[in-house]
mmCIF file of C-alpha atoms in Angstrom:
data_model
loop_
_atom_site.group_PDB
_atom_site.id
_atom_site.type_symbol
_atom_site.label_atom_id
_atom_site.label_comp_id
_atom_site.label_asym_id
_atom_site.label_seq_id
_atom_site.Cartn_x
_atom_site.Cartn_y
_atom_site.Cartn_z
ATOM 1 C CA MET A 9 -6.434 -39.603 6.879
ATOM 2 C CA PHE A 10 -5.384 -40.394 10.846
ATOM 3 C CA LYS A 11 -1.649 -41.356 9.145
ATOM 4 C CA ALA A 12 -1.622 -38.340 6.877
ATOM 5 C CA ILE A 13 -2.149 -36.134 10.126
ATOM 6 C CA THR A 14 0.405 -37.226 11.605
ATOM 7 C CA GLU A 15 3.172 -37.895 9.766
ATOM 8 C CA TYR A 16 2.513 -34.298 9.047
ATOM 9 C CA PHE A 17 3.004 -33.570 12.699
ATOM 10 C CA GLU A 18 6.035 -35.661 13.207
ATOM 11 C CA LYS A 19 7.670 -33.547 10.346
ATOM 12 C CA SER A 20 6.495 -30.177 11.746
ATOM 13 C CA TRP A 21 6.073 -30.051 15.299
ATOM 14 C CA LEU A 22 9.311 -28.649 16.418
ATOM 15 C CA LEU A 23 8.075 -25.709 13.658
ATOM 16 C CA ILE A 24 5.403 -25.005 15.387
ATOM 17 C CA PHE A 25 5.674 -25.528 19.021
ATOM 18 C CA SER A 26 8.611 -22.872 18.617
ATOM 19 C CA ALA A 27 5.892 -20.495 16.592
ATOM 20 C CA PHE A 28 4.001 -20.490 19.574
ATOM 21 C CA ILE A 29 7.061 -20.430 22.686
ATOM 22 C CA PHE A 30 8.251 -17.430 20.413
ATOM 23 C CA GLY A 31 5.163 -16.029 19.501
ATOM 24 C CA LEU A 32 4.715 -15.732 22.918
ATOM 25 C CA LEU A 33 8.340 -14.254 23.717
ATOM 26 C CA LEU A 34 7.506 -11.566 21.120
ATOM 27 C CA ALA A 35 3.968 -11.015 22.751
ATOM 28 C CA LEU A 36 5.247 -10.455 26.639
ATOM 29 C CA THR A 37 8.055 -8.193 25.134
ATOM 30 C CA ASN A 38 5.507 -6.378 23.100
ATOM 31 C CA SER A 39 3.581 -5.704 26.109
ATOM 32 C CA ALA A 40 6.130 -4.932 28.398
ATOM 33 C CA TRP A 41 7.654 -2.448 25.963
ATOM 34 C CA SER A 42 4.502 -0.795 24.074
ATOM 35 C CA GLY A 43 3.678 1.534 26.743
ATOM 36 C CA LYS A 44 7.301 3.072 26.681
ATOM 37 C CA ILE A 45 7.168 3.021 22.808
ATOM 38 C CA GLU A 46 3.937 4.850 22.688
ATOM 39 C CA GLN A 47 5.294 7.722 25.292
ATOM 40 C CA ASN A 48 8.493 8.343 23.372
ATOM 41 C CA LYS A 49 6.443 9.129 20.432
ATOM 42 C CA ALA A 50 3.578 10.905 22.584
ATOM 43 C CA GLY A 51 6.891 12.948 23.969
ATOM 44 C CA LYS A 52 8.291 13.140 20.341
ATOM 45 C CA LEU A 53 5.319 14.520 19.104
ATOM 46 C CA SER A 54 4.409 17.135 21.844
ATOM 47 C CA GLY A 55 8.215 18.181 21.875
ATOM 48 C CA LEU A 56 8.080 18.949 18.552
ATOM 49 C CA MET A 57 4.413 20.833 18.479
ATOM 50 C CA SER A 58 5.632 22.531 21.962
ATOM 51 C CA THR A 59 8.919 24.192 19.861
ATOM 52 C CA LEU A 60 6.450 25.365 16.942
ATOM 53 C CA ILE A 61 4.052 26.676 19.324
ATOM 54 C CA THR A 62 6.145 28.355 21.987
ATOM 55 C CA ASP A 63 2.811 30.143 23.857
ATOM 56 C CA ALA A 64 1.224 27.093 24.214
ATOM 57 C CA ASN A 65 1.109 25.384 27.836
ATOM 58 C CA LYS A 66 -1.031 21.930 26.292
ATOM 59 C CA PHE A 67 -2.237 20.167 23.081
ATOM 60 C CA GLU A 68 -5.143 18.731 22.907
ATOM 61 C CA VAL A 69 -7.006 16.629 20.250
ATOM 62 C CA VAL A 70 -9.871 18.291 18.598
ATOM 63 C CA MET A 71 -10.109 16.151 15.505
ATOM 64 C CA PRO A 72 -9.101 12.674 15.984
ATOM 65 C CA ALA A 73 -7.916 10.533 12.786
ATOM 66 C CA VAL A 74 -9.240 13.243 9.772
ATOM 67 C CA LYS A 75 -8.724 11.405 6.255
ATOM 68 C CA ILE A 76 -6.019 13.109 4.095
ATOM 69 C CA GLU A 77 -5.984 12.158 -0.086
ATOM 70 C CA LEU A 78 -2.141 12.112 -0.653
ATOM 71 C CA SER A 79 -2.883 11.133 -4.202
ATOM 72 C CA LYS A 80 -5.758 9.845 -6.521
ATOM 73 C CA GLY A 81 -6.617 7.095 -3.955
ATOM 74 C CA LYS A 82 -4.526 6.631 -1.435
ATOM 75 C CA PHE A 83 -5.373 8.349 1.719
ATOM 76 C CA ALA A 84 -3.563 9.106 5.009
ATOM 77 C CA THR A 85 -5.247 9.631 8.578
ATOM 78 C CA THR A 86 -4.007 12.071 11.124
ATOM 79 C CA ASP A 87 -5.104 13.789 14.820
ATOM 80 C CA ILE A 88 -5.222 17.588 14.845
ATOM 81 C CA TYR A 89 -4.066 19.313 17.321
ATOM 82 C CA LYS A 90 -5.553 22.517 19.130
ATOM 83 C CA ALA A 91 -2.507 24.362 21.167
ATOM 84 C CA VAL A 92 -4.283 26.337 24.305
ATOM 85 C CA ALA A 93 -2.380 28.747 26.179
ATOM 86 C CA GLY A 94 -4.679 29.521 29.209
ATOM 87 C CA ASP A 95 -8.183 28.864 28.108
ATOM 88 C CA LYS A 96 -7.143 31.197 24.383
ATOM 89 C CA THR A 97 -6.374 28.812 21.112
ATOM 90 C CA VAL A 98 -3.112 29.571 19.858
ATOM 91 C CA GLY A 99 -2.698 27.147 16.644
ATOM 92 C CA PHE A 100 -3.107 24.232 15.029
ATOM 93 C CA CYS A 101 -0.910 21.772 14.670
ATOM 94 C CA PHE A 102 -1.408 18.173 12.784
ATOM 95 C CA LYS A 103 1.141 15.085 11.846
ATOM 96 C CA ALA A 104 1.531 15.296 7.511
ATOM 97 C CA GLU A 105 3.153 12.511 5.672
ATOM 98 C CA GLY A 106 4.710 12.529 1.819
ATOM 99 C CA THR A 107 7.415 11.007 -0.284
ATOM 100 C CA GLY A 108 10.712 12.224 0.013
ATOM 101 C CA PHE A 109 13.689 11.229 -2.020
ATOM 102 C CA ALA A 110 15.075 8.310 0.198
ATOM 103 C CA ASP A 111 11.732 7.581 2.102
ATOM 104 C CA LYS A 112 8.804 9.081 3.788
ATOM 105 C CA ILE A 113 9.036 12.163 4.965
ATOM 106 C CA GLU A 114 7.187 12.712 8.176
ATOM 107 C CA LEU A 115 6.319 16.544 9.452
ATOM 108 C CA VAL A 116 4.330 18.410 12.257
ATOM 109 C CA ILE A 117 2.927 21.622 10.242
ATOM 110 C CA ALA A 118 1.937 24.443 12.889
ATOM 111 C CA VAL A 119 -0.185 26.452 12.212
ATOM 112 C CA ASP A 120 -1.951 30.216 13.828
ATOM 113 C CA ALA A 121 -5.531 30.010 15.245
ATOM 114 C CA ALA A 122 -7.345 31.868 12.315
ATOM 115 C CA PHE A 123 -5.694 29.146 10.168
ATOM 116 C CA GLU A 124 -4.312 32.264 8.169
ATOM 117 C CA LYS A 125 -0.657 31.575 8.438
ATOM 118 C CA ILE A 126 1.605 28.714 8.698
ATOM 119 C CA LEU A 127 3.985 28.843 11.965
ATOM 120 C CA GLY A 128 5.862 26.390 11.256
ATOM 121 C CA PHE A 129 6.862 22.923 10.518
ATOM 122 C CA ASN A 130 9.322 20.509 12.044
ATOM 123 C CA VAL A 131 11.303 17.306 10.958
ATOM 124 C CA LEU A 132 9.194 13.909 12.632
ATOM 125 C CA ALA A 133 11.055 10.976 10.789
ATOM 126 C CA SER A 134 13.166 11.174 7.512
ATOM 127 C CA SER A 135 15.571 9.366 5.791
ATOM 128 C CA GLU A 136 16.530 11.902 3.302
ATOM 129 C CA THR A 137 20.075 12.273 1.880
ATOM 130 C CA PRO A 138 22.926 13.880 4.871
ATOM 131 C CA GLY A 139 24.409 16.760 3.507
ATOM 132 C CA PHE A 140 21.634 16.908 0.987
ATOM 133 C CA GLY A 141 17.569 16.663 1.509
ATOM 134 C CA ASP A 142 18.409 16.095 5.452
ATOM 135 C CA LYS A 143 18.610 20.189 5.344
ATOM 136 C CA ILE A 144 15.327 20.610 4.969
ATOM 137 C CA ALA A 145 15.404 20.757 8.868
ATOM 138 C CA LYS A 146 18.062 23.478 8.110
ATOM 139 C CA SER A 147 16.657 27.165 9.196
ATOM 140 C CA PHE A 148 17.625 28.567 6.259
ATOM 141 C CA TYR A 149 15.159 26.634 4.210
ATOM 142 C CA ASN A 150 12.803 25.847 7.399
ATOM 143 C CA ASP A 151 12.162 29.564 8.304
ATOM 144 C CA GLN A 152 10.563 30.267 4.659
ATOM 145 C CA TYR A 153 7.718 28.714 6.277
ATOM 146 C CA LYS A 154 7.453 30.673 9.433
ATOM 147 C CA GLY A 155 4.374 33.247 8.390
ATOM 148 C CA ALA A 156 4.278 32.091 5.256
ATOM 149 C CA PRO A 157 0.231 31.983 3.923
ATOM 150 C CA ALA A 158 -1.532 29.125 4.785
ATOM 151 C CA GLU A 159 -2.558 28.132 0.882
ATOM 152 C CA MET A 160 -1.003 26.727 -2.115
ATOM 153 C CA LEU A 161 2.588 26.930 -1.915
ATOM 154 C CA ASN A 162 5.230 26.833 -4.857
ATOM 155 C CA LEU A 163 8.609 25.962 -5.015
ATOM 156 C CA VAL A 164 11.180 27.841 -6.990
ATOM 157 C CA LYS A 165 14.274 27.448 -7.954
ATOM 158 C CA LYS A 166 16.080 30.702 -7.398
ATOM 159 C CA GLY A 167 14.343 33.376 -5.253
ATOM 160 C CA ASP A 168 15.153 35.453 -1.712
ATOM 161 C CA ASP A 169 14.655 32.887 0.841
ATOM 162 C CA LYS A 170 13.928 35.991 2.965
ATOM 163 C CA ILE A 171 11.065 37.035 1.486
ATOM 164 C CA ILE A 172 7.941 35.535 3.053
ATOM 165 C CA ASP A 173 5.003 34.153 0.601
ATOM 166 C CA ASN A 174 4.102 31.282 -1.052
ATOM 167 C CA GLU A 175 7.102 31.012 -2.640
ATOM 168 C CA ILE A 176 9.598 28.375 -1.319
ATOM 169 C CA VAL A 177 13.388 28.292 -2.728
ATOM 170 C CA ALA A 178 14.292 24.864 -3.068
ATOM 171 C CA ILE A 179 17.603 23.599 -1.846
ATOM 172 C CA SER A 180 20.264 23.627 -3.876
ATOM 173 C CA GLY A 181 20.609 19.719 -5.054
ATOM 174 C CA ALA A 182 17.631 18.502 -2.834
ATOM 175 C CA THR A 183 14.947 20.164 -5.508
ATOM 176 C CA VAL A 184 13.128 16.241 -4.671
ATOM 177 C CA SER A 185 13.724 16.984 -0.965
ATOM 178 C CA SER A 186 12.254 20.332 -1.377
ATOM 179 C CA THR A 187 9.557 19.774 -3.054
ATOM 180 C CA ALA A 188 8.208 16.704 -1.258
ATOM 181 C CA VAL A 189 8.036 19.023 1.930
ATOM 182 C CA VAL A 190 5.700 21.474 -0.614
ATOM 183 C CA THR A 191 4.088 18.664 -1.752
ATOM 184 C CA ILE A 192 3.247 17.492 1.405
ATOM 185 C CA PHE A 193 1.849 21.129 2.623
ATOM 186 C CA ASN A 194 -0.639 21.496 -0.215
ATOM 187 C CA HIS A 195 -1.674 17.931 0.399
ATOM 188 C CA TYR A 196 -3.137 18.666 4.093
ATOM 189 C CA ILE A 197 -3.360 22.716 4.342
ATOM 190 C CA GLU A 198 -6.590 22.961 2.575
ATOM 191 C CA PRO A 199 -8.013 19.395 3.936
ATOM 192 C CA VAL A 200 -7.285 20.247 7.437
ATOM 193 C CA LYS A 201 -8.572 23.810 6.893
ATOM 194 C CA GLN A 202 -11.778 22.798 5.367
ATOM 195 C CA GLN A 203 -12.816 19.775 8.279
ATOM 196 C CA LEU A 204 -11.535 22.485 10.901
ATOM 197 C CA LYS A 205 -14.031 25.001 8.927
ATOM 198 C CA GLN A 206 -16.609 22.120 9.037
ATOM 199 C CA LYS A 207 -16.518 20.993 12.577
ATOM 200 C CA GLY A 208 -17.492 24.964 13.359
ATOM 201 C CA ILE A 209 -13.719 25.199 14.788
ATOM 202 C CA ILE A 210 -12.520 28.088 13.124
ATOM 203 C CA LYS A 211 -14.777 30.597 11.179
ATOM 204 C CA MET B 182 39.256 -28.340 10.537
ATOM 205 C CA ALA B 183 35.583 -29.289 10.415
ATOM 206 C CA ALA B 184 32.836 -27.207 11.386
ATOM 207 C CA ASN B 185 31.665 -29.918 14.447
ATOM 208 C CA SER B 186 35.802 -29.995 16.323
ATOM 209 C CA MET B 187 35.956 -26.331 16.993
ATOM 210 C CA THR B 188 37.457 -25.404 20.073
ATOM 211 C CA ALA B 189 37.100 -22.072 22.251
ATOM 212 C CA LYS B 190 40.195 -21.017 21.208
ATOM 213 C CA GLN B 191 39.331 -21.368 17.348
ATOM 214 C CA ALA B 192 36.073 -19.825 17.523
ATOM 215 C CA VAL B 193 37.992 -16.223 19.490
ATOM 216 C CA VAL B 194 40.906 -16.529 16.884
ATOM 217 C CA GLY B 195 38.085 -17.236 13.769
ATOM 218 C CA GLY B 196 35.966 -14.187 14.877
ATOM 219 C CA LEU B 197 38.518 -11.378 15.753
ATOM 220 C CA TRP B 198 40.891 -12.245 12.685
ATOM 221 C CA THR B 199 40.855 -15.010 10.511
ATOM 222 C CA GLU B 200 37.240 -15.328 9.908
ATOM 223 C CA VAL B 201 36.647 -11.492 11.271
ATOM 224 C CA PRO B 202 32.839 -11.018 9.266
ATOM 225 C CA VAL B 203 33.110 -7.829 7.211
ATOM 226 C CA LEU B 204 36.914 -8.009 5.867
ATOM 227 C CA ARG B 205 37.911 -11.647 5.658
ATOM 228 C CA LEU B 206 34.245 -13.094 4.814
ATOM 229 C CA VAL B 207 32.783 -10.342 3.558
ATOM 230 C CA LEU B 208 29.745 -10.645 4.905
ATOM 231 C CA GLY B 209 27.244 -8.163 6.603
ATOM 232 C CA MET B 210 27.370 -5.536 3.980
ATOM 233 C CA CYS B 211 24.410 -3.884 3.887
ATOM 234 C CA PRO B 212 24.750 -2.658 7.344
ATOM 235 C CA THR B 213 28.310 -2.088 7.271
ATOM 236 C CA LEU B 214 27.752 0.230 4.334
ATOM 237 C CA ALA B 215 24.755 2.067 5.390
ATOM 238 C CA VAL B 216 25.291 2.368 9.319
ATOM 239 C CA THR B 217 28.534 3.111 9.643
ATOM 240 C CA ALA B 218 28.401 7.431 8.627
ATOM 241 C CA SER B 219 29.119 8.146 12.530
ATOM 242 C CA VAL B 220 30.204 5.815 15.226
ATOM 243 C CA LYS B 221 26.951 6.018 17.744
ATOM 244 C CA PRO B 222 24.809 4.446 15.506
ATOM 245 C CA ALA B 223 27.834 2.574 14.005
ATOM 246 C CA LEU B 224 28.004 1.002 17.864
ATOM 247 C CA THR B 225 24.788 0.351 18.336
ATOM 248 C CA MET B 226 24.081 -1.714 14.951
ATOM 249 C CA GLY B 227 26.902 -3.873 16.243
ATOM 250 C CA LEU B 228 25.978 -4.406 19.587
ATOM 251 C CA SER B 229 22.526 -5.411 18.123
ATOM 252 C CA VAL B 230 23.660 -8.046 15.769
ATOM 253 C CA LEU B 231 25.787 -9.427 18.750
ATOM 254 C CA PHE B 232 23.040 -9.637 20.713
ATOM 255 C CA VAL B 233 20.981 -11.648 18.017
ATOM 256 C CA LEU B 234 23.733 -13.457 16.927
ATOM 257 C CA PHE B 235 24.281 -14.792 20.650
ATOM 258 C CA CYS B 236 20.539 -15.805 21.267
ATOM 259 C CA SER B 237 20.142 -17.290 17.959
ATOM 260 C CA ASN B 238 23.246 -19.447 18.460
ATOM 261 C CA ILE B 239 22.204 -20.649 21.799
ATOM 262 C CA VAL B 240 18.528 -21.360 20.919
ATOM 263 C CA VAL B 241 19.947 -23.497 17.688
ATOM 264 C CA SER B 242 22.418 -25.248 19.590
ATOM 265 C CA LEU B 243 19.641 -26.137 22.155
ATOM 266 C CA MET B 244 18.141 -27.435 19.445
ATOM 267 C CA ARG B 245 20.841 -28.971 17.120
ATOM 268 C CA ASN B 246 19.714 -32.762 17.558
ATOM 269 C CA LEU B 247 16.117 -31.648 16.505
ATOM 270 C CA LEU B 248 16.641 -30.197 13.712
ATOM 271 C CA LYS B 249 15.120 -32.002 10.716
ATOM 272 C CA PRO B 250 17.277 -31.112 6.910
ATOM 273 C CA HIS B 251 13.765 -29.398 5.787
ATOM 274 C CA LEU B 252 12.911 -27.305 8.277
ATOM 275 C CA ARG B 253 16.807 -26.266 9.198
ATOM 276 C CA ILE B 254 16.591 -23.001 7.362
ATOM 277 C CA LEU B 255 13.031 -22.021 8.224
ATOM 278 C CA MET B 256 14.053 -22.556 12.067
ATOM 279 C CA PHE B 257 17.255 -20.338 11.838
ATOM 280 C CA THR B 258 14.998 -17.711 10.310
ATOM 281 C CA LEU B 259 12.762 -17.633 12.914
ATOM 282 C CA THR B 260 14.814 -17.920 15.752
ATOM 283 C CA ILE B 261 16.526 -15.185 14.526
ATOM 284 C CA ALA B 262 13.241 -13.123 13.301
ATOM 285 C CA THR B 263 12.067 -13.130 17.047
ATOM 286 C CA PHE B 264 15.577 -11.787 18.870
ATOM 287 C CA VAL B 265 15.681 -8.856 15.901
ATOM 288 C CA THR B 266 11.861 -7.955 16.682
ATOM 289 C CA ILE B 267 13.093 -8.438 20.356
ATOM 290 C CA ALA B 268 16.211 -5.676 19.509
ATOM 291 C CA ASP B 269 13.846 -3.623 17.631
ATOM 292 C CA LEU B 270 11.412 -3.209 20.193
ATOM 293 C CA PHE B 271 14.155 -2.714 22.872
ATOM 294 C CA LEU B 272 15.927 0.717 20.568
ATOM 295 C CA LYS B 273 12.120 1.580 20.261
ATOM 296 C CA ALA B 274 11.466 1.630 23.909
ATOM 297 C CA PHE B 275 14.783 2.976 25.489
ATOM 298 C CA MET B 276 17.039 4.351 22.417
ATOM 299 C CA PRO B 277 14.309 5.929 19.935
ATOM 300 C CA GLU B 278 16.196 8.587 18.388
ATOM 301 C CA MET B 279 19.076 5.696 17.503
ATOM 302 C CA SER B 280 15.970 3.475 16.236
ATOM 303 C CA GLU B 281 15.082 6.219 14.109
ATOM 304 C CA VAL B 282 18.609 6.785 12.948
ATOM 305 C CA LEU B 283 19.039 3.125 11.984
ATOM 306 C CA GLY B 284 15.769 3.487 10.572
ATOM 307 C CA PRO B 285 14.789 -0.200 8.613
ATOM 308 C CA TYR B 286 18.826 -1.747 9.364
ATOM 309 C CA VAL B 287 17.344 -2.973 12.647
ATOM 310 C CA GLY B 288 14.904 -4.672 10.815
ATOM 311 C CA LEU B 289 17.203 -5.907 8.258
ATOM 312 C CA ILE B 290 19.550 -8.223 10.432
ATOM 313 C CA ILE B 291 17.137 -10.761 10.146
ATOM 314 C CA VAL B 292 18.897 -11.362 7.073
ATOM 315 C CA ASN B 293 22.271 -10.768 7.697
ATOM 316 C CA CYS B 294 24.428 -13.424 6.394
ATOM 317 C CA ILE B 295 27.030 -13.314 9.321
ATOM 318 C CA ILE B 296 23.816 -14.654 11.933
ATOM 319 C CA ILE B 297 22.208 -17.380 9.377
ATOM 320 C CA ALA B 298 26.193 -18.628 8.490
ATOM 321 C CA ARG B 299 27.226 -18.932 12.479
ATOM 322 C CA ALA B 300 24.144 -20.705 12.882
ATOM 323 C CA GLU B 301 24.547 -23.304 10.122
ATOM 324 C CA ALA B 302 28.499 -23.172 10.448
ATOM 325 C CA CYS B 303 28.820 -23.577 14.347
ATOM 326 C CA ALA B 304 25.589 -23.695 16.558
ATOM 327 C CA SER B 305 23.895 -26.434 14.534
ATOM 328 C CA LYS B 306 27.015 -28.593 14.883
ATOM 329 C CA ASN B 307 28.565 -27.538 18.370
ATOM 330 C CA GLY B 308 27.402 -26.997 22.236
ATOM 331 C CA ILE B 309 26.226 -24.201 23.844
ATOM 332 C CA PHE B 310 30.046 -23.171 25.300
ATOM 333 C CA ILE B 311 30.987 -23.110 21.893
ATOM 334 C CA SER B 312 28.231 -21.359 20.452
ATOM 335 C CA ALA B 313 28.064 -19.017 22.748
ATOM 336 C CA VAL B 314 31.936 -17.830 22.788
ATOM 337 C CA ASP B 315 31.671 -17.907 18.796
ATOM 338 C CA ALA B 316 28.950 -15.433 18.867
ATOM 339 C CA ILE B 317 30.643 -13.231 20.719
ATOM 340 C CA SER B 318 34.243 -13.271 19.289
ATOM 341 C CA MET B 319 32.174 -12.538 15.656
ATOM 342 C CA GLY B 320 29.538 -10.090 17.441
ATOM 343 C CA VAL B 321 32.733 -8.413 18.316
ATOM 344 C CA GLY B 322 34.643 -8.541 15.181
ATOM 345 C CA PHE B 323 32.018 -7.094 13.872
ATOM 346 C CA THR B 324 31.197 -4.412 16.123
ATOM 347 C CA ILE B 325 35.183 -3.483 15.913
ATOM 348 C CA VAL B 326 34.950 -3.313 12.395
ATOM 349 C CA LEU B 327 32.260 -1.358 11.877
ATOM 350 C CA CYS B 328 33.191 1.268 14.757
ATOM 351 C CA LEU B 329 36.787 1.786 12.939
ATOM 352 C CA LEU B 330 35.045 2.646 9.155
ATOM 353 C CA ALA B 331 32.328 4.429 10.846
ATOM 354 C CA SER B 332 35.686 6.354 12.987
ATOM 355 C CA VAL B 333 37.533 6.687 10.120
ATOM 356 C CA ARG B 334 34.250 8.376 7.735
ATOM 357 C CA GLU B 335 32.688 10.513 10.723
ATOM 358 C CA LEU B 336 36.837 11.773 11.497
ATOM 359 C CA ILE B 337 36.676 12.947 8.071
ATOM 360 C CA SER B 338 32.937 14.214 7.023
ATOM 361 C CA ALA B 339 32.491 16.049 10.336
ATOM 362 C CA GLY B 340 35.334 16.118 12.077
ATOM 363 C CA THR B 341 34.302 14.317 15.096
ATOM 364 C CA ILE B 342 34.312 11.118 16.786
ATOM 365 C CA PHE B 343 30.923 10.012 19.115
ATOM 366 C CA GLY B 344 29.923 13.886 18.147
ATOM 367 C CA VAL B 345 33.086 15.056 20.227
ATOM 368 C CA GLN B 346 35.617 17.468 18.208
ATOM 369 C CA ILE B 347 38.715 15.932 16.796
ATOM 370 C CA MET B 348 39.811 17.966 14.514
ATOM 371 C CA TRP B 349 41.090 21.526 14.236
ATOM 372 C CA LYS B 350 38.841 24.668 13.975
ATOM 373 C CA SER B 351 39.889 24.786 10.055
ATOM 374 C CA PHE B 352 39.407 21.946 9.502
ATOM 375 C CA VAL B 353 37.345 21.223 6.078
ATOM 376 C CA PRO B 354 34.889 18.814 6.484
ATOM 377 C CA TRP B 355 34.461 16.511 3.185
ATOM 378 C CA VAL B 356 30.849 15.545 3.707
ATOM 379 C CA ALA B 357 31.005 13.284 0.998
ATOM 380 C CA MET B 358 32.455 10.556 3.430
ATOM 381 C CA SER B 359 28.966 10.584 5.290
ATOM 382 C CA LEU B 360 27.567 9.468 1.781
ATOM 383 C CA PRO B 361 27.783 5.839 0.771
ATOM 384 C CA VAL B 362 31.096 6.652 -1.725
ATOM 385 C CA GLY B 363 32.421 7.691 1.282
ATOM 386 C CA ALA B 364 31.430 4.287 2.811
ATOM 387 C CA PHE B 365 32.911 2.209 -0.133
ATOM 388 C CA ILE B 366 36.422 4.059 -0.140
ATOM 389 C CA THR B 367 36.414 3.258 3.397
ATOM 390 C CA LEU B 368 35.517 -0.223 3.199
ATOM 391 C CA GLY B 369 37.415 -1.033 0.021
ATOM 392 C CA LEU B 370 40.481 0.619 1.616
ATOM 393 C CA MET B 371 40.396 -1.196 4.875
ATOM 394 C CA LEU B 372 39.755 -4.449 2.842
ATOM 395 C CA GLY B 373 42.725 -3.596 0.748
ATOM 396 C CA LEU B 374 45.350 -3.403 4.075
ATOM 397 C CA VAL B 375 43.776 -6.757 5.453
ATOM 398 C CA ASN B 376 44.339 -8.099 2.608
ATOM 399 C CA LEU B 377 48.182 -6.294 1.837
ATOM 400 C CA LEU B 378 48.269 -7.877 5.966
ATOM 401 C CA THR B 379 47.466 -11.562 5.146
ATOM 402 C CA GLY B 380 49.553 -11.520 2.271
ATOM 403 C CA LYS B 381 45.929 -12.510 0.430
ATOM 404 C CA LYS B 382 46.619 -12.790 -3.390
ATOM 405 C CA SER B 383 43.374 -12.240 -5.821
#
């Protein structure tokens, strides 16, 4: 037994020692930079929220880690932020995610204070195809959401993208990415609204 | 020439010309094709690979006399993964936008054949100085090729280099060059050109 243990350490001491040293190095690096990384994430989210609700002078988390069902048995959590101007609530913002053409799409969605109209969205992270799917961030597509009702949205292949209603006109050549954004909205809007109602934050 | 008798001059010439990773050894194809749509991410990827290659070559060279055959690949991977994670954390902390553009490809440096090949062919058989020179020349060679490829693609697909407008106003960008097809076309032409210059036959 003792011989077997000795042999084990003789054969693997370098690996054990290196794993310890490298682990320590990574822990030190992570502790040195994790604050900056978190600050970058928060800064980006705050910046994107500010561009969606320009009146707001601060954003406060009103409901942390709200659970959203993305598909059968698959859940995501998101924080719901209240946009405040002075002492008045001017809207709500939250992160939303879904599967796009290439990878996960992460959005920041803004809705008005009464949760009746969408104020818009910004793309937080996306790996959609350059020149096609990445057009979800372009104004000709994105602007269709500004003022649209905060309810179920439908994607249509043809239509007038200047008419603001619950029909979103798909990007030519990027139907999957267009569908993904509409699906993300449909997964999040209603549950977020219901949870805010339950908490008495909106009527 | 045996790898363990490598000189500094051979290491420099190898990394920058005779064994330049992408064009002569055809290694590191994944980042070459994925991040060369424009010059900034290509340069960042090149420098990240250079950092990982340099650090891992130094560490592997230091531990070369302790490496047992059954632990070699495991130790190489552990070393490379550590420095890749540090590079990834650095980008997330100080270049967050670039980190998002590069996406999973920074993490994928772990499986970059160039790095593991240099650890095996050079660092595990040579001293620190030769290993460092080899890492720098290989890393610089890789970065130059990535930047050349990205310059051609960015110029044709957007009319810019480093985001600065180069082409005339009426120039019509060819968006396909920013897509994977553009990467294959440009890389194929570059490989063909290098083979022509060096007289390499199939």
